[in-house]
Short mmCIF file of C-alpha atoms and ligand atoms in Angstrom, two decimals:
data_model
loop_
_atom_site.label_atom_id
_atom_site.label_comp_id
_atom_site.label_asym_id
_atom_site.label_seq_id
_atom_site.Cartn_x
_atom_site.Cartn_y
_atom_site.Cartn_z
CA ILE S 118 -15.96 -16.08 -9.77
CA LEU S 119 -13.74 -13.19 -10.78
CA CYS S 120 -10.88 -13.72 -8.41
CA SER S 121 -10.74 -16.47 -5.85
CA SER S 122 -7.82 -16.43 -3.45
CA GLN S 123 -4.63 -18.31 -4.33
CA ASP S 124 -5.63 -18.49 -7.96
CA PHE S 125 -2.46 -16.96 -9.39
CA ASP S 126 0.85 -18.07 -10.85
CA PHE S 127 3.63 -16.10 -9.14
CA PHE S 128 4.38 -12.90 -7.25
CA TYR S 129 6.12 -9.72 -8.25
CA PHE S 130 8.10 -8.49 -5.25
CA VAL S 131 8.58 -4.80 -5.99
CA GLN S 132 11.09 -2.53 -4.27
CA GLN S 133 11.31 1.22 -4.79
CA TRP S 134 14.27 3.58 -4.62
CA PRO S 135 13.09 6.45 -2.36
CA ALA S 136 15.09 9.23 -4.02
CA SER S 137 13.52 8.38 -7.39
CA TYR S 138 10.02 8.22 -5.94
CA CYS S 139 10.54 11.76 -4.64
CA ASP S 140 11.72 12.97 -8.07
CA THR S 141 8.88 11.28 -9.96
CA ARG S 142 6.26 12.86 -7.78
CA ARG S 143 8.21 16.13 -7.90
CA SER S 144 8.05 15.85 -4.12
CA CYS S 145 7.32 13.37 -1.42
CA CYS S 146 6.65 13.38 2.30
CA TYR S 147 8.79 11.55 4.79
CA PRO S 148 6.90 9.26 7.15
CA THR S 149 5.91 10.58 10.57
CA THR S 150 8.38 8.04 11.94
CA GLY S 151 11.37 9.77 10.29
CA LYS S 152 13.36 10.07 7.06
CA PRO S 153 13.88 6.64 5.47
CA ASP S 154 17.38 5.16 5.18
CA GLU S 155 19.16 5.44 1.86
CA ASP S 156 18.09 1.94 0.86
CA PHE S 157 15.56 0.24 -1.36
CA SER S 158 12.21 -0.15 0.35
CA ILE S 159 9.26 -2.42 -0.28
CA HIS S 160 6.42 -1.26 -2.51
CA GLY S 161 4.51 -4.48 -2.58
CA LEU S 162 4.15 -8.22 -3.04
CA TRP S 163 1.76 -8.64 -5.94
CA PRO S 164 0.14 -11.88 -7.11
CA ASN S 165 0.20 -12.17 -10.89
CA TYR S 166 -0.83 -14.47 -13.73
CA ASN S 167 1.56 -15.84 -16.36
CA SER S 168 -0.56 -13.98 -18.92
CA GLY S 169 0.64 -10.68 -17.42
CA LYS S 170 -2.78 -9.95 -15.93
CA TYR S 171 -3.38 -9.92 -12.21
CA PRO S 172 -6.16 -10.24 -9.65
CA GLN S 173 -6.90 -7.35 -7.32
CA ASN S 174 -9.22 -6.43 -4.45
CA CYS S 175 -10.32 -10.00 -3.88
CA ASP S 176 -12.08 -9.48 -0.55
CA ARG S 177 -13.87 -6.18 -0.06
CA GLU S 178 -14.70 -7.29 3.47
CA SER S 179 -11.08 -7.52 4.61
CA SER S 180 -9.09 -4.57 5.86
CA LEU S 181 -5.74 -4.38 7.62
CA ASP S 182 -6.01 -4.99 11.36
CA GLU S 183 -3.11 -3.26 13.08
CA SER S 184 -3.33 -5.59 16.07
CA LYS S 185 -2.54 -8.57 13.84
CA ILE S 186 0.81 -7.20 12.68
CA SER S 187 1.93 -5.28 15.77
CA ASP S 188 5.10 -7.38 16.13
CA LEU S 189 6.11 -6.49 12.55
CA VAL S 190 5.49 -2.74 12.66
CA SER S 191 8.98 -1.61 13.63
CA ARG S 192 10.52 -3.64 10.78
CA MET S 193 7.88 -2.33 8.40
CA GLN S 194 8.62 1.27 9.35
CA LYS S 195 12.23 0.64 8.39
CA ASP S 196 11.80 -1.60 5.31
CA TRP S 197 8.38 -0.49 4.00
CA PRO S 198 8.15 3.27 4.64
CA THR S 199 5.47 5.40 2.97
CA LEU S 200 6.67 8.40 0.97
CA ALA S 201 3.28 9.67 -0.20
CA CYS S 202 1.93 13.00 0.93
CA PRO S 203 0.63 13.91 3.42
CA SER S 204 3.05 12.17 5.82
CA GLY S 205 1.71 9.05 7.43
CA ASP S 206 2.90 6.26 9.70
CA GLY S 207 2.58 3.64 6.92
CA MET S 208 -0.71 2.02 7.93
CA LYS S 209 -2.58 3.57 5.03
CA PHE S 210 -0.01 2.34 2.45
CA TRP S 211 0.17 -1.13 4.01
CA GLY S 212 -3.63 -1.28 4.24
CA HIS S 213 -3.87 -0.41 0.53
CA GLU S 214 -1.35 -3.10 -0.40
CA TRP S 215 -3.20 -5.68 1.73
CA GLU S 216 -6.60 -4.85 0.26
CA LYS S 217 -5.50 -4.60 -3.36
CA HIS S 218 -2.97 -7.45 -3.51
CA GLY S 219 -2.77 -9.34 -0.21
CA THR S 220 -6.43 -10.37 -0.31
CA CYS S 221 -5.76 -12.21 -3.57
CA THR S 222 -3.27 -14.59 -1.94
CA SER S 223 -3.90 -17.49 0.41
CA LEU S 224 -1.83 -15.81 3.12
CA ASP S 225 -3.25 -14.24 6.23
CA GLN S 226 -2.26 -10.66 7.04
CA HIS S 227 0.62 -11.53 9.34
CA SER S 228 2.09 -14.10 6.94
CA TYR S 229 1.75 -11.75 3.98
CA PHE S 230 3.70 -8.90 5.56
CA GLN S 231 6.21 -11.22 7.19
CA ALA S 232 6.87 -12.91 3.84
CA ALA S 233 7.59 -9.57 2.21
CA LEU S 234 10.00 -8.59 4.99
CA GLU S 235 11.85 -11.91 4.66
CA LEU S 236 12.14 -11.45 0.89
CA LYS S 237 13.60 -7.98 1.41
CA SER S 238 16.28 -9.39 3.68
CA LYS S 239 17.06 -12.18 1.18
CA ALA S 240 17.47 -9.70 -1.67
CA ASN S 241 19.71 -6.95 -0.41
CA LEU S 242 19.74 -4.95 -3.62
CA LEU S 243 21.81 -2.05 -2.34
CA GLN S 244 24.55 -4.42 -1.23
CA LEU S 245 24.63 -6.56 -4.34
CA LEU S 246 24.63 -3.53 -6.63
CA GLY S 247 27.42 -2.05 -4.52
CA ASP S 248 29.39 -5.29 -4.84
CA ALA S 249 29.27 -4.70 -8.61
CA GLY S 250 30.42 -1.10 -8.19
CA ILE S 251 26.93 0.37 -8.71
CA ARG S 252 26.39 3.07 -6.11
CA PRO S 253 24.01 6.00 -5.56
CA GLY S 254 25.17 9.26 -7.12
CA ASN S 255 26.17 7.94 -10.55
CA PHE S 256 24.78 6.85 -13.93
CA TYR S 257 24.78 3.25 -15.20
CA SER S 258 23.61 1.27 -18.20
CA LEU S 259 20.45 -0.85 -17.92
CA GLU S 260 22.49 -3.93 -18.78
CA SER S 261 25.02 -3.35 -15.99
CA ILE S 262 22.25 -2.97 -13.40
CA LYS S 263 20.42 -6.07 -14.62
CA GLN S 264 23.63 -8.08 -14.73
CA ALA S 265 24.62 -7.10 -11.20
CA ILE S 266 21.29 -8.30 -9.85
CA GLU S 267 21.34 -11.50 -11.88
CA GLU S 268 24.84 -12.31 -10.65
CA GLY S 269 24.29 -11.25 -7.04
CA LEU S 270 20.93 -12.93 -6.56
CA GLY S 271 20.94 -15.67 -9.17
CA TYR S 272 17.69 -14.43 -10.70
CA GLY S 273 16.87 -11.75 -13.20
CA ALA S 274 14.98 -8.56 -12.43
CA TYR S 275 12.86 -6.09 -14.32
CA ILE S 276 13.93 -2.47 -13.89
CA GLU S 277 11.34 0.30 -13.99
CA CYS S 278 12.57 3.83 -14.61
CA ASN S 279 11.06 7.23 -14.12
CA VAL S 280 12.09 10.56 -15.57
CA ASP S 281 13.24 13.31 -13.24
CA PRO S 282 12.52 17.04 -13.73
CA GLU S 283 15.79 17.42 -15.70
CA GLY S 284 14.74 14.66 -18.08
CA ASN S 285 17.10 11.98 -16.79
CA HIS S 286 15.94 8.39 -16.60
CA GLN S 287 16.28 7.11 -13.06
CA LEU S 288 16.26 3.72 -11.39
CA TYR S 289 12.80 3.73 -9.81
CA GLN S 290 11.61 0.19 -9.03
CA VAL S 291 13.07 -3.30 -9.16
CA TYR S 292 10.72 -6.25 -9.81
CA LEU S 293 11.78 -9.71 -8.67
CA CYS S 294 9.66 -12.81 -9.19
CA VAL S 295 8.73 -15.15 -6.35
CA ASP S 296 7.00 -18.53 -6.20
CA THR S 297 3.39 -18.81 -4.96
CA SER S 298 4.56 -19.77 -1.46
CA ALA S 299 6.13 -16.29 -1.23
CA SER S 300 9.45 -17.73 -0.12
CA SER S 301 11.77 -18.33 -3.09
CA PHE S 302 12.89 -16.21 -5.98
CA ILE S 303 12.24 -17.62 -9.44
CA GLN S 304 12.99 -16.60 -12.99
CA CYS S 305 10.18 -14.30 -14.09
CA PRO S 306 7.52 -16.08 -16.19
CA VAL S 307 6.59 -12.74 -17.77
CA LEU S 308 7.94 -9.22 -17.44
CA PRO S 309 5.77 -6.20 -16.84
CA HIS S 310 5.59 -3.92 -19.84
CA GLY S 311 6.46 -0.32 -19.30
CA ARG S 312 8.35 2.40 -21.00
CA GLY S 313 12.04 2.05 -21.71
CA CYS S 314 14.87 3.08 -19.45
CA GLY S 315 17.25 4.42 -22.06
CA ASN S 316 20.83 3.42 -21.61
CA ASN S 317 22.05 6.05 -19.20
CA ILE S 318 20.22 5.55 -15.94
CA GLU S 319 20.73 7.73 -12.90
CA PHE S 320 20.93 6.03 -9.52
CA PRO S 321 20.27 9.20 -7.50
CA SER S 322 21.53 9.62 -3.96
CA PHE S 323 19.04 10.31 -1.21
CA SER S 324 20.99 13.01 0.50
CA SER S 325 20.04 16.26 2.21
CA ASP S 326 19.13 17.85 -1.12
CA SER S 327 16.22 15.45 -1.69
CA GLN S 328 13.07 17.44 -1.53
CA SER S 329 10.41 16.66 1.04
CA ARG S 330 7.40 18.89 1.31
CA ASP S 331 7.25 18.90 5.06
CA GLU S 332 10.76 19.39 6.38
P1 5GP Y 529 1.46 1.74 -12.41
O1 5GP Y 529 0.34 1.92 -13.36
O2 5GP Y 529 1.83 2.97 -11.65
O3 5GP Y 529 2.63 0.97 -12.95
O4 5GP Y 529 0.89 0.75 -11.30
C1 5GP Y 529 -0.19 1.10 -10.49
C2 5GP Y 529 -0.53 -0.07 -9.59
O5 5GP Y 529 -1.07 -1.15 -10.37
C3 5GP Y 529 0.65 -0.69 -8.88
O6 5GP Y 529 0.99 -0.03 -7.72
C4 5GP Y 529 0.14 -2.06 -8.59
O7 5GP Y 529 -0.75 -2.02 -7.51
C5 5GP Y 529 -0.62 -2.38 -9.83
N1 5GP Y 529 0.22 -3.03 -10.86
C6 5GP Y 529 0.85 -2.43 -11.91
N2 5GP Y 529 1.48 -3.34 -12.66
C7 5GP Y 529 1.25 -4.54 -12.08
C8 5GP Y 529 1.61 -5.87 -12.42
O8 5GP Y 529 2.29 -6.15 -13.41
N3 5GP Y 529 1.18 -6.84 -11.58
C9 5GP Y 529 0.41 -6.59 -10.50
N4 5GP Y 529 0.03 -7.62 -9.74
N5 5GP Y 529 0.04 -5.35 -10.16
C10 5GP Y 529 0.44 -4.35 -10.94
P1 5GP Y 530 -0.24 0.55 -5.97
O1 5GP Y 530 -1.70 0.47 -6.25
O2 5GP Y 530 0.48 1.39 -6.95
O3 5GP Y 530 0.36 -0.70 -5.43
O4 5GP Y 530 -0.13 1.46 -4.64
C1 5GP Y 530 0.27 2.72 -4.64
C2 5GP Y 530 -0.65 3.46 -3.70
O5 5GP Y 530 -0.06 3.58 -2.41
C3 5GP Y 530 -0.91 4.85 -4.22
O6 5GP Y 530 -2.23 5.21 -3.87
C4 5GP Y 530 0.08 5.66 -3.43
O7 5GP Y 530 -0.33 6.99 -3.23
C5 5GP Y 530 0.17 4.92 -2.11
N1 5GP Y 530 1.48 5.07 -1.49
C6 5GP Y 530 1.70 5.49 -0.23
N2 5GP Y 530 3.01 5.52 0.04
C7 5GP Y 530 3.64 5.08 -1.08
C8 5GP Y 530 5.01 4.89 -1.41
O8 5GP Y 530 5.95 5.12 -0.63
N3 5GP Y 530 5.27 4.41 -2.65
C9 5GP Y 530 4.29 4.14 -3.55
N4 5GP Y 530 4.64 3.67 -4.75
N5 5GP Y 530 2.99 4.31 -3.28
C10 5GP Y 530 2.67 4.78 -2.04
P1 5GP Y 531 15.08 -7.60 -25.05
O1 5GP Y 531 13.98 -8.56 -24.66
O2 5GP Y 531 15.34 -7.56 -26.52
O3 5GP Y 531 16.30 -7.70 -24.19
O4 5GP Y 531 14.50 -6.17 -24.69
C1 5GP Y 531 13.41 -5.63 -25.35
C2 5GP Y 531 13.23 -4.25 -24.86
O5 5GP Y 531 12.94 -4.28 -23.46
C3 5GP Y 531 14.48 -3.41 -25.04
O6 5GP Y 531 14.10 -2.11 -25.42
C4 5GP Y 531 15.10 -3.41 -23.68
O7 5GP Y 531 15.81 -2.22 -23.46
C5 5GP Y 531 13.88 -3.50 -22.78
N1 5GP Y 531 14.17 -4.11 -21.50
C6 5GP Y 531 14.79 -5.28 -21.22
N2 5GP Y 531 14.87 -5.45 -19.89
C7 5GP Y 531 14.29 -4.36 -19.34
C8 5GP Y 531 14.11 -3.94 -18.01
O8 5GP Y 531 14.46 -4.59 -17.03
N3 5GP Y 531 13.50 -2.73 -17.85
C9 5GP Y 531 13.07 -1.98 -18.90
N4 5GP Y 531 12.47 -0.83 -18.61
N5 5GP Y 531 13.24 -2.36 -20.18
C10 5GP Y 531 13.85 -3.52 -20.38
#
C-alpha cells in the first residue's frame, strides 16, 4: 500500500500572500468573484510525514463534490481565493487541493475544508504581524517576521520567499504545523527545505498597482 488514508504525522497549513503570488508568476488573475482582500489566503492543508516526505493523490476515485461544501463556499471565496490564470471561481483550485492532499487524510470533504477555514481564523497572520509593527509596503528581516508569528501565535512558522522581477525577496507563503486532527497548532516536527529568504524581505502591498491580466 503506497498511501493509505490517515497514515501521516502532521499537517502543514500553508497561507499565501496574494501580492507576492502575483509577482512570482509575473501576473495573476483575480477570481471571477472579485479581487481578493489584502490579506493572507489559504493555499492548502497538507498531510506530511516527520521524514519530510508526504503522501499525495491517495484516492483517484474521489473528486470534489460542490454540493457537499455548498455552505462553505462563500467563506472559501473570501479566505481561499484562486489567483491562477485564467480566472476561476475557486472550484478547480479547491478540487486540486482535495484530490492531491485531502484524500490522504481521514477527513471527509466538508470536514477538510471546514478545518482549514477554522485554522485560518485561529491564525490571523495579518493582524499578529501588524501587532508587531510588520505591515504591507515595507521590508523586514526574516527573524523579525518569524519572531512576530512565534510571539503572536505561540508556535513557530516557516517562511517561504519568492523573488520579484526587481530581484527583491518577498514574503510569499507561511507554513504553520497542525496536529493530525487538523485542529491545533503544534511546533513543526520538520521544516520544508527551500531556498533562502535573504535578510531583507519585502512585504508588498496589494494595491491598485498589482498586476492582474484580466482587469
Ligand atoms: P513547490 O514545489 O512549488 O514548493 O510545491 C508544489 C506542490 O507540492 C505544493 O503546492 C504542494 O502541493 C506540494 N508540496 C510541496 N512541498 C510540500 C511539503 O513539504 N509537504 C506537502 N505535503 N506537500 C508539499
Ligand atoms: P499545489 O500542488 O502547489 O498545492 O497546488 C497548486 C496548484 O493549484 C497549481 O496547479 C496552481 O496552478 C493551482 N492554483 C490555482 N489557484 C492558485 C493559487 O491562488 N495559489 C496557488 N499557489 N496555486 C493555485
Ligand atoms: P538555522 O536553523 O540555523 O536557524 O537556519 C538555517 C538556515 O535556514 C539559515 O540560512 C536560515 O536563514 C534559514 N531559515 C531559518 N528559518 C527559515 C524560514 O522560516 N524560512 C527560510 N526560507 N529559511 C529559514
